Amino acid sequence: MRIETDVTRLLGIDLPILQAGMSWASSCTALPLAVSRAGGLGVLAAGPMYIDALEQCIDEIKAGTDKPFAVNMPLYRKGAEEVLDLLEAKRIPAIIASQGGPKKYLDRFKAIGTKCIHVVAGEEHAVKAMNAGVDGLVVVGGEAGGHPPPSLVSTLVLVRAVSKVTGGRIPLIASGGFADGRGLLAALSLGAGAANFGTRFMATPEANVSDGYKQAVLNAGVSDTRTVGNGLGMIRAIGNRFTERMLELEGQGADIESRKDVFMAATLKMAAFDGDVEEGKLEAGQSTGLVDRVMPAAEVVEEIASDYVRALQELPSAEG
């Protein structure tokens, strides 16, 4: 199946389905490889990876498929320059950069033909990135897991706003709140050329997170995530003892240092790798309430595409 959009043409993929770069969940070969093979864009998350492990995963993905993939690169990470040097040397098909300005990487990757996608969470940064020369934008709304925009403006509104200010001059990828084909249809109707799926791909055998994390995603409803850490790099996560403590401190008006101690003591690794789903950061989006079963990543891609076609066919037609 092919669903052609400006994003699929840009990236050379069959389907406007991107698997989000999700730190530990996609810091592995299996998940991005499966998604790319299925016709979407698999994304390897460089954030928590040592340089040798990152190089190994890139080589394994290249050996496993001739289809495009991307590497998500948080520009603030320790050793960012060394990582960028590696990604340039490996001539990766696409880079999805976040948490930093595009000038840090843009010229060197465009020179070798790598598609440069930049993550934004507002109109101003979208226009700046577009004018800097990036090839596409991931627009992250308030429903997203991990690091949503501090404003928490919904994806429904934010994608439309960014679409208006960019005027169709750059491909957009909507991110936050997408878990199925109806979500994909909604994203395309807003002016995006693809949707970014994060939480849905956590509930796959290939996702590099603990079984307890996956079960928490399945158990949570749409109202069971919490945003905590305002001023500290706010995250959206499934409610647990960690989020309860944070919310209590925030409700009491605790000073930032007191909140920082609790916030920094909990990590995503604790939940994703160690399986501590009460004290770790169970980062997930509101779409966790739409995920009800673990299934192989390739089947997730196929189901999203099939659901999209059915949803499109069910739309009422206009007359007159």
Steps between C-alpha positions, in 0.01 A plus 500: 500500500612854425359825635683784328553838667767769498664325797511156334649660187757687709611194694451234233261291708175325406282611791469829693566314825801593712609315810609763750851504637423391855822490697536149647202357308664548160867505597530163332502337159179296515232771519621748235597215269154341522321831436718590201459156349121538532500822298509764772800689632679326783690734731805403705524708819858616553428681829604239757737296281875459529677578176609142427149362559353771276742414222419131533124564479537721192704229330245234593208705366685565175578129469137411573326723247562729206205715602544841665531548874586795724701572811346723766765730639443712813754775442550566871627149577848446638750440222267641234783599264648152503158352426441745215839407355400134505161565339669702227757228438225239479303717254170421666190552281332745741569679827223616732653758732352643816580730792738734323531721195534355146813702419694255715461219247319620188772588247710190553208258458335675208838486325493119505131466409366415845143622547490741793185502714473731800269462801304811598227583752377839384453729203802723562750215512332337202552809284861540619582136420331524162689817413824337611447241228384178668316254275205433730357559846366274773234706679453376858172572681399478863371142484848366435691285743856578601546874456184677384508877445483695828190677367322162464317632194332200339627345179162574341557874541878517472532317168238727347681806636836386365340406169361853472826681575709275275244518219569159352865585434635210704380145579355454849484192721237516775604354836301443818179302545526259206451126541290375206384559146233750596771703668706486182201621299454787746867596471483517121179703516676758720762571236769252604647251257552227763445414864753409764405195710681455829301338778336253259839356410594454866248217511694283255737209557775697331482801735802505730306555824412271789187283501376703797526820295305343213231378740471847650436638150226241447340565839493880485199698378504823303481704822765305691808696393639794694721795407764569764827687527398847391819702467711184515440360153135405539394147407173319443496161672257238624403572860697312769665571835757726334238720330294511822797638693571755229140615486490529879812716503372716216164539675678613817699759308829333588816678384664383182797338674273278710307400191820448302632249753193279458479555125863410434500201737248324275610403149348356188759222516359386835164425337612400152805289582474408868122447503436735794161630387420674829815706561618546140379739231232313304502742209197453271248709314126533549455251216599229748125469562455395138753215520358170619732225381861417425556412136800485264611838368446401135142405582451835673606677180270281289206552737542879505505509121197273466305694762585822316352366176182383676462831683548693177232294328257560787522878480177659377516633147404856414208576267401811312 
